[in-house]
PDB file of C-alpha atoms in Angstrom:
ATOM      1  CA  GLY A 935       9.764 -18.774  -4.672  1.00 54.00           C
ATOM      2  CA  ALA A 936       6.904 -18.111  -2.327  1.00 82.00           C
ATOM      3  CA  GLY A 937       5.536 -14.643  -1.886  1.00 94.00           C
ATOM      4  CA  VAL A 938       4.327 -12.997   1.278  1.00 97.00           C
ATOM      5  CA  SER A 939       1.766 -15.126   3.054  1.00 97.00           C
ATOM      6  CA  GLN A 940      -0.729 -14.119   5.713  1.00 98.00           C
ATOM      7  CA  SER A 941      -2.986 -16.100   7.977  1.00 97.00           C
ATOM      8  CA  PRO A 942      -5.792 -16.409   8.554  1.00 98.00           C
ATOM      9  CA  SER A 943      -7.294 -15.076   5.342  1.00 97.00           C
ATOM     10  CA  ASN A 944     -10.509 -14.262   7.192  1.00 98.00           C
ATOM     11  CA  LYS A 945     -11.180 -13.772  10.867  1.00 98.00           C
ATOM     12  CA  VAL A 946     -14.522 -13.130  12.490  1.00 98.00           C
ATOM     13  CA  THR A 947     -14.441 -12.291  16.165  1.00 98.00           C
ATOM     14  CA  GLU A 948     -16.641 -10.855  18.838  1.00 98.00           C
ATOM     15  CA  LYS A 949     -16.139  -7.410  20.259  1.00 98.00           C
ATOM     16  CA  GLY A 950     -13.754  -7.501  23.187  1.00 98.00           C
ATOM     17  CA  LYS A 951     -11.824 -10.575  22.073  1.00 98.00           C
ATOM     18  CA  ASP A 952      -8.130 -10.556  21.226  1.00 98.00           C
ATOM     19  CA  VAL A 953      -6.898 -11.550  17.760  1.00 98.00           C
ATOM     20  CA  GLU A 954      -3.520 -12.446  16.294  1.00 98.00           C
ATOM     21  CA  LEU A 955      -2.700 -11.997  12.642  1.00 98.00           C
ATOM     22  CA  ARG A 956       0.359 -13.626  11.125  1.00 98.00           C
ATOM     23  CA  CYS A 957       2.660 -12.573   8.306  1.00 98.00           C
ATOM     24  CA  ASP A 958       5.379 -14.653   6.654  1.00 96.00           C
ATOM     25  CA  PRO A 959       7.551 -12.348   4.543  1.00 95.00           C
ATOM     26  CA  ILE A 960       9.577 -13.340   1.526  1.00 95.00           C
ATOM     27  CA  SER A 961      12.672 -15.199   2.677  1.00 92.00           C
ATOM     28  CA  GLY A 962      15.619 -12.868   3.087  1.00 90.00           C
ATOM     29  CA  HIS A 963      13.570  -9.676   3.202  1.00 92.00           C
ATOM     30  CA  THR A 964      14.668  -7.555   6.123  1.00 90.00           C
ATOM     31  CA  ALA A 965      11.954  -4.876   6.039  1.00 91.00           C
ATOM     32  CA  LEU A 966       8.373  -5.654   6.999  1.00 94.00           C
ATOM     33  CA  TYR A 967       5.319  -3.396   7.117  1.00 95.00           C
ATOM     34  CA  TRP A 968       1.779  -3.726   8.412  1.00 97.00           C
ATOM     35  CA  TYR A 969      -1.050  -1.669   6.928  1.00 97.00           C
ATOM     36  CA  ARG A 970      -4.769  -1.436   7.539  1.00 97.00           C
ATOM     37  CA  GLN A 971      -7.248  -0.832   4.744  1.00 96.00           C
ATOM     38  CA  SER A 972     -10.885  -0.118   5.405  1.00 94.00           C
ATOM     39  CA  LEU A 973     -13.410  -0.748   2.630  1.00 89.00           C
ATOM     40  CA  GLY A 974     -12.799   1.579  -0.288  1.00 85.00           C
ATOM     41  CA  GLN A 975     -10.085   3.445   1.552  1.00 89.00           C
ATOM     42  CA  GLY A 976      -6.341   3.875   1.219  1.00 92.00           C
ATOM     43  CA  LEU A 977      -3.479   2.181   3.015  1.00 94.00           C
ATOM     44  CA  GLU A 978      -3.121   3.185   6.648  1.00 94.00           C
ATOM     45  CA  PHE A 979       0.440   2.580   7.856  1.00 93.00           C
ATOM     46  CA  LEU A 980       0.610   0.765  11.188  1.00 96.00           C
ATOM     47  CA  ILE A 981       4.151  -0.396  11.943  1.00 95.00           C
ATOM     48  CA  TYR A 982       7.494  -0.935  10.208  1.00 92.00           C
ATOM     49  CA  PHE A 983      10.290  -3.350  11.101  1.00 92.00           C
ATOM     50  CA  GLN A 984      13.752  -2.904   9.608  1.00 89.00           C
ATOM     51  CA  GLY A 985      16.329  -5.527  10.453  1.00 85.00           C
ATOM     52  CA  ASN A 986      17.336  -5.395  14.089  1.00 84.00           C
ATOM     53  CA  SER A 987      16.390  -1.743  14.540  1.00 87.00           C
ATOM     54  CA  ALA A 988      13.647  -0.669  16.895  1.00 89.00           C
ATOM     55  CA  PRO A 989      10.342  -0.787  14.985  1.00 92.00           C
ATOM     56  CA  ASP A 990       8.617   2.369  13.834  1.00 91.00           C
ATOM     57  CA  LYS A 991       5.319   2.156  15.700  1.00 93.00           C
ATOM     58  CA  SER A 992       4.144   5.626  14.794  1.00 92.00           C
ATOM     59  CA  GLY A 993       1.064   4.373  12.915  1.00 93.00           C
ATOM     60  CA  LEU A 994      -0.443   2.158  15.608  1.00 96.00           C
ATOM     61  CA  PRO A 995      -3.868   3.687  16.348  1.00 95.00           C
ATOM     62  CA  SER A 996      -4.028   2.763  20.029  1.00 95.00           C
ATOM     63  CA  ASP A 997      -2.269   0.761  22.722  1.00 96.00           C
ATOM     64  CA  ARG A 998      -4.595  -2.146  21.911  1.00 98.00           C
ATOM     65  CA  PHE A 999      -2.431  -2.751  18.851  1.00 98.00           C
ATOM     66  CA  SER A1000       0.999  -4.333  19.057  1.00 97.00           C
ATOM     67  CA  ALA A1001       3.291  -6.265  16.772  1.00 97.00           C
ATOM     68  CA  GLU A1002       6.410  -8.289  17.013  1.00 96.00           C
ATOM     69  CA  ARG A1003       8.816  -9.849  14.601  1.00 94.00           C
ATOM     70  CA  THR A1004      10.654 -12.898  15.799  1.00 85.00           C
ATOM     71  CA  GLY A1005      14.015 -13.883  14.412  1.00 82.00           C
ATOM     72  CA  GLY A1006      13.806 -11.221  11.757  1.00 78.00           C
ATOM     73  CA  SER A1007      11.220 -13.210   9.853  1.00 90.00           C
ATOM     74  CA  VAL A1008       7.635 -13.980  10.861  1.00 95.00           C
ATOM     75  CA  SER A1009       5.597 -11.144  12.296  1.00 97.00           C
ATOM     76  CA  THR A1010       2.456 -11.179  14.411  1.00 98.00           C
ATOM     77  CA  LEU A1011       0.051  -8.272  14.762  1.00 98.00           C
ATOM     78  CA  THR A1012      -2.041  -8.489  17.914  1.00 98.00           C
ATOM     79  CA  ILE A1013      -5.208  -6.526  18.537  1.00 98.00           C
ATOM     80  CA  GLN A1014      -6.494  -6.677  22.099  1.00 98.00           C
ATOM     81  CA  ARG A1015     -10.086  -6.070  23.139  1.00 98.00           C
ATOM     82  CA  THR A1016     -11.228  -5.692  19.533  1.00 98.00           C
ATOM     83  CA  GLN A1017     -13.742  -3.020  18.620  1.00 97.00           C
ATOM     84  CA  GLN A1018     -16.074  -2.858  15.633  1.00 97.00           C
ATOM     85  CA  GLU A1019     -14.011  -0.039  14.135  1.00 96.00           C
ATOM     86  CA  ASP A1020     -11.082  -2.475  13.915  1.00 97.00           C
ATOM     87  CA  SER A1021     -12.907  -4.286  11.113  1.00 97.00           C
ATOM     88  CA  ALA A1022     -10.759  -3.942   8.001  1.00 97.00           C
ATOM     89  CA  VAL A1023      -8.278  -5.787   5.811  1.00 98.00           C
ATOM     90  CA  TYR A1024      -4.851  -6.004   7.390  1.00 98.00           C
ATOM     91  CA  LEU A1025      -2.067  -6.136   4.833  1.00 98.00           C
ATOM     92  CA  CYS A1026       1.530  -7.132   5.367  1.00 97.00           C
ATOM     93  CA  ALA A1027       4.339  -6.234   2.985  1.00 96.00           C
ATOM     94  CA  SER A1028       8.042  -6.980   2.896  1.00 94.00           C
ATOM     95  CA  SER A1029      10.965  -5.490   1.034  1.00 92.00           C
ATOM     96  CA  LEU A1030      14.465  -6.716   0.439  1.00 90.00           C
ATOM     97  CA  VAL A1031      16.662  -4.355   2.371  1.00 78.00           C
ATOM     98  CA  ALA A1032      15.753  -0.763   2.894  1.00 72.00           C
ATOM     99  CA  GLY A1033      12.388   0.690   3.722  1.00 68.00           C
ATOM    100  CA  ALA A1034      12.531   2.531   0.421  1.00 77.00           C
ATOM    101  CA  ASP A1035      12.708  -0.663  -1.622  1.00 86.00           C
ATOM    102  CA  THR A1036       9.842  -2.140  -3.607  1.00 91.00           C
ATOM    103  CA  GLN A1037       7.207  -3.676  -1.357  1.00 94.00           C
ATOM    104  CA  TYR A1038       5.644  -7.068  -1.928  1.00 96.00           C
ATOM    105  CA  PHE A1039       2.242  -7.444  -0.367  1.00 97.00           C
ATOM    106  CA  GLY A1040       0.520 -10.459   1.067  1.00 98.00           C
ATOM    107  CA  PRO A1041      -3.122 -11.244   0.291  1.00 97.00           C
ATOM    108  CA  GLY A1042      -4.270  -9.723   3.563  1.00 98.00           C
ATOM    109  CA  THR A1043      -6.404 -10.825   6.485  1.00 98.00           C
ATOM    110  CA  ARG A1044     -10.003  -9.642   6.490  1.00 98.00           C
ATOM    111  CA  LEU A1045     -11.000  -8.978  10.095  1.00 98.00           C
ATOM    112  CA  THR A1046     -14.641  -8.639  11.027  1.00 98.00           C
ATOM    113  CA  VAL A1047     -15.540  -7.655  14.570  1.00 98.00           C
ATOM    114  CA  LEU A1048     -19.152  -8.345  15.459  1.00 97.00           C
TER     115      LEU A1048
ATOM    116  CA  GLY B1295       5.552  14.106   8.802  1.00 77.00           C
ATOM    117  CA  GLN B1296       5.710  13.329   5.115  1.00 81.00           C
ATOM    118  CA  GLN B1297       2.382  13.468   3.281  1.00 89.00           C
ATOM    119  CA  VAL B1298       1.621  12.148  -0.190  1.00 94.00           C
ATOM    120  CA  MET B1299      -1.603  13.237  -1.838  1.00 96.00           C
ATOM    121  CA  GLN B1300      -3.163  12.003  -5.049  1.00 97.00           C
ATOM    122  CA  ILE B1301      -5.791  13.559  -7.265  1.00 97.00           C
ATOM    123  CA  PRO B1302      -8.387  12.770  -8.269  1.00 97.00           C
ATOM    124  CA  GLN B1303      -9.702  10.427  -5.583  1.00 96.00           C
ATOM    125  CA  TYR B1304     -11.961   8.743  -8.107  1.00 97.00           C
ATOM    126  CA  GLN B1305     -12.434   8.833 -11.841  1.00 98.00           C
ATOM    127  CA  HIS B1306     -14.944   7.093 -14.057  1.00 98.00           C
ATOM    128  CA  VAL B1307     -14.134   6.892 -17.773  1.00 98.00           C
ATOM    129  CA  GLN B1308     -15.518   5.229 -20.828  1.00 98.00           C
ATOM    130  CA  GLU B1309     -13.337   2.542 -22.321  1.00 98.00           C
ATOM    131  CA  GLY B1310     -10.945   4.110 -24.804  1.00 98.00           C
ATOM    132  CA  GLU B1311     -10.648   7.406 -22.970  1.00 98.00           C
ATOM    133  CA  ASP B1312      -7.387   8.526 -21.413  1.00 98.00           C
ATOM    134  CA  PHE B1313      -6.781   8.782 -17.674  1.00 98.00           C
ATOM    135  CA  THR B1314      -4.231  10.600 -15.527  1.00 98.00           C
ATOM    136  CA  THR B1315      -3.577  10.532 -11.798  1.00 98.00           C
ATOM    137  CA  TYR B1316      -1.296  13.005 -10.064  1.00 98.00           C
ATOM    138  CA  CYS B1317       0.830  12.431  -6.998  1.00 98.00           C
ATOM    139  CA  ASN B1318       2.233  15.223  -4.809  1.00 97.00           C
ATOM    140  CA  SER B1319       4.585  14.844  -1.870  1.00 95.00           C
ATOM    141  CA  SER B1320       5.203  17.351   0.900  1.00 93.00           C
ATOM    142  CA  THR B1321       8.892  16.390   0.841  1.00 92.00           C
ATOM    143  CA  THR B1322      11.480  15.574  -1.812  1.00 93.00           C
ATOM    144  CA  LEU B1323      11.519  11.884  -2.650  1.00 92.00           C
ATOM    145  CA  SER B1324      14.526   9.685  -3.356  1.00 90.00           C
ATOM    146  CA  ASN B1325      12.332   7.622  -5.669  1.00 92.00           C
ATOM    147  CA  ILE B1326       8.692   7.239  -6.624  1.00 95.00           C
ATOM    148  CA  GLN B1327       6.929   3.919  -6.960  1.00 96.00           C
ATOM    149  CA  TRP B1328       3.532   3.101  -8.403  1.00 98.00           C
ATOM    150  CA  TYR B1329       1.294   0.246  -7.359  1.00 98.00           C
ATOM    151  CA  LYS B1330      -2.018  -1.071  -8.663  1.00 98.00           C
ATOM    152  CA  GLN B1331      -4.667  -2.709  -6.517  1.00 97.00           C
ATOM    153  CA  ARG B1332      -7.413  -4.563  -8.334  1.00 97.00           C
ATOM    154  CA  PRO B1333     -10.800  -4.777  -6.599  1.00 95.00           C
ATOM    155  CA  GLY B1334     -10.568  -7.418  -3.878  1.00 93.00           C
ATOM    156  CA  GLY B1335      -6.823  -7.757  -4.344  1.00 96.00           C
ATOM    157  CA  HIS B1336      -3.660  -6.421  -2.811  1.00 96.00           C
ATOM    158  CA  PRO B1337      -1.328  -3.707  -4.130  1.00 97.00           C
ATOM    159  CA  VAL B1338       1.087  -4.890  -6.799  1.00 97.00           C
ATOM    160  CA  PHE B1339       4.227  -3.027  -7.767  1.00 96.00           C
ATOM    161  CA  LEU B1340       4.190  -1.476 -11.234  1.00 97.00           C
ATOM    162  CA  ILE B1341       7.306   0.640 -11.587  1.00 97.00           C
ATOM    163  CA  GLN B1342       9.942   2.761  -9.874  1.00 96.00           C
ATOM    164  CA  LEU B1343      11.415   6.062 -11.047  1.00 96.00           C
ATOM    165  CA  VAL B1344      14.560   7.485  -9.530  1.00 94.00           C
ATOM    166  CA  LYS B1345      15.869  10.365 -11.612  1.00 96.00           C
ATOM    167  CA  SER B1346      14.551  13.891 -11.740  1.00 97.00           C
ATOM    168  CA  GLY B1347      12.359  14.332 -14.833  1.00 97.00           C
ATOM    169  CA  GLU B1348      12.422  10.621 -15.615  1.00 97.00           C
ATOM    170  CA  VAL B1349       9.751   9.195 -17.907  1.00 98.00           C
ATOM    171  CA  LYS B1350       9.040   5.486 -18.275  1.00 98.00           C
ATOM    172  CA  LYS B1351       6.480   3.654 -20.347  1.00 98.00           C
ATOM    173  CA  GLN B1352       4.809   0.308 -19.933  1.00 97.00           C
ATOM    174  CA  LYS B1353       2.611  -0.341 -22.960  1.00 97.00           C
ATOM    175  CA  ARG B1354      -0.277   2.134 -22.545  1.00 98.00           C
ATOM    176  CA  LEU B1355       0.986   3.462 -19.182  1.00 98.00           C
ATOM    177  CA  THR B1356       3.326   6.450 -18.960  1.00 98.00           C
ATOM    178  CA  PHE B1357       4.948   7.390 -15.660  1.00 98.00           C
ATOM    179  CA  GLN B1358       6.701  10.667 -14.983  1.00 98.00           C
ATOM    180  CA  PHE B1359       8.793  11.923 -12.057  1.00 98.00           C
ATOM    181  CA  GLY B1360       8.845  15.665 -11.573  1.00 97.00           C
ATOM    182  CA  GLU B1361      11.960  17.796 -11.901  1.00 96.00           C
ATOM    183  CA  ALA B1362      11.877  18.699  -8.210  1.00 96.00           C
ATOM    184  CA  LYS B1363      11.255  15.043  -7.262  1.00 95.00           C
ATOM    185  CA  LYS B1364       8.164  16.008  -5.302  1.00 96.00           C
ATOM    186  CA  ASN B1365       5.503  14.986  -7.767  1.00 97.00           C
ATOM    187  CA  SER B1366       4.684  12.295 -10.260  1.00 98.00           C
ATOM    188  CA  SER B1367       1.990  11.303 -12.694  1.00 98.00           C
ATOM    189  CA  LEU B1368       0.590   8.166 -14.251  1.00 98.00           C
ATOM    190  CA  HIS B1369      -1.144   8.470 -17.604  1.00 98.00           C
ATOM    191  CA  ILE B1370      -3.089   5.645 -19.213  1.00 98.00           C
ATOM    192  CA  THR B1371      -3.835   5.932 -22.914  1.00 98.00           C
ATOM    193  CA  ALA B1372      -7.006   4.371 -24.274  1.00 98.00           C
ATOM    194  CA  THR B1373      -8.195   2.761 -21.056  1.00 98.00           C
ATOM    195  CA  GLN B1374      -9.475  -0.796 -21.007  1.00 98.00           C
ATOM    196  CA  THR B1375     -11.689  -2.556 -18.479  1.00 97.00           C
ATOM    197  CA  THR B1376      -8.585  -4.388 -17.254  1.00 97.00           C
ATOM    198  CA  ASP B1377      -7.250  -1.039 -16.004  1.00 98.00           C
ATOM    199  CA  VAL B1378      -9.927  -0.906 -13.294  1.00 98.00           C
ATOM    200  CA  GLY B1379      -8.499  -0.593  -9.811  1.00 97.00           C
ATOM    201  CA  THR B1380      -6.866   1.797  -7.406  1.00 97.00           C
ATOM    202  CA  TYR B1381      -3.511   3.302  -8.270  1.00 98.00           C
ATOM    203  CA  PHE B1382      -1.180   4.293  -5.464  1.00 98.00           C
ATOM    204  CA  CYS B1383       2.044   6.220  -5.636  1.00 97.00           C
ATOM    205  CA  ALA B1384       4.580   5.754  -2.860  1.00 95.00           C
ATOM    206  CA  GLY B1385       7.866   7.335  -2.014  1.00 92.00           C
ATOM    207  CA  PRO B1386      10.493   7.574   0.698  1.00 87.00           C
ATOM    208  CA  ALA B1387      11.932  10.833   1.876  1.00 74.00           C
ATOM    209  CA  GLY B1388      15.323   9.124   1.827  1.00 69.00           C
ATOM    210  CA  THR B1389      16.779   5.742   0.986  1.00 62.00           C
ATOM    211  CA  ALA B1390      16.745   4.854   4.661  1.00 66.00           C
ATOM    212  CA  SER B1391      13.183   6.061   5.142  1.00 77.00           C
ATOM    213  CA  LYS B1392      10.075   3.995   5.007  1.00 82.00           C
ATOM    214  CA  LEU B1393       7.748   4.237   2.032  1.00 88.00           C
ATOM    215  CA  THR B1394       4.805   6.567   2.412  1.00 91.00           C
ATOM    216  CA  PHE B1395       1.835   5.686   0.238  1.00 93.00           C
ATOM    217  CA  GLY B1396      -0.355   8.236  -1.467  1.00 95.00           C
ATOM    218  CA  THR B1397      -4.072   8.478  -0.873  1.00 95.00           C
ATOM    219  CA  GLY B1398      -4.819   6.540  -4.072  1.00 97.00           C
ATOM    220  CA  THR B1399      -6.932   7.128  -7.166  1.00 98.00           C
ATOM    221  CA  ARG B1400      -9.730   4.701  -7.936  1.00 97.00           C
ATOM    222  CA  LEU B1401     -10.337   4.191 -11.635  1.00 98.00           C
ATOM    223  CA  GLN B1402     -13.572   2.801 -12.979  1.00 98.00           C
ATOM    224  CA  VAL B1403     -13.819   1.955 -16.683  1.00 98.00           C
ATOM    225  CA  THR B1404     -17.087   1.144 -18.375  1.00 95.00           C
ATOM    226  CA  LEU B1405     -17.887   0.005 -21.888  1.00 92.00           C
TER     227      LEU B1405
END
């Protein structure tokens, strides 16, 4: 079975442009997380989707960041008007049922804002 | 909100030496999970502990969950260069809560 996939693997953009990052979770997993990881740093929680519940957006750093999850599967993280400080690896993870379950991470998208 | 801290932030050991990282949560956890992230890679699940005082071993790795279910430790015996990476603990305040990851401990092993 396929694991969590993310696309693109690398994204280079210019300051001020919008970007969309995609996450395909493991089939059947109802919980999905987005994290941001700057070089040499820990995992910064961004947003959490659990089934049909309203997402936990408490980690989004600004209103330039948004995410959606369509049909309970694929998720897209959108960053509007990108800034250089947005440069980081964006990781997606999914878990089977509850938020407390084991998380399976995708390979990440490395975003570079010039 | 829930906070999970790990110490040390970084440790450099010679191959063959032992290593321990400690994880402390501000709230009681329903379980504790440990993940390893190799340089350039993504976090990979290692193990989960659920019971108070539980100890589990995986070859040279020993994981322990504290009696109060607020702290945990990972001990590596006789480190090898393959142990290099960042080790994260993670735990939910409740089974319906999201996982909160610790700050991580980066381990460097040299010959």
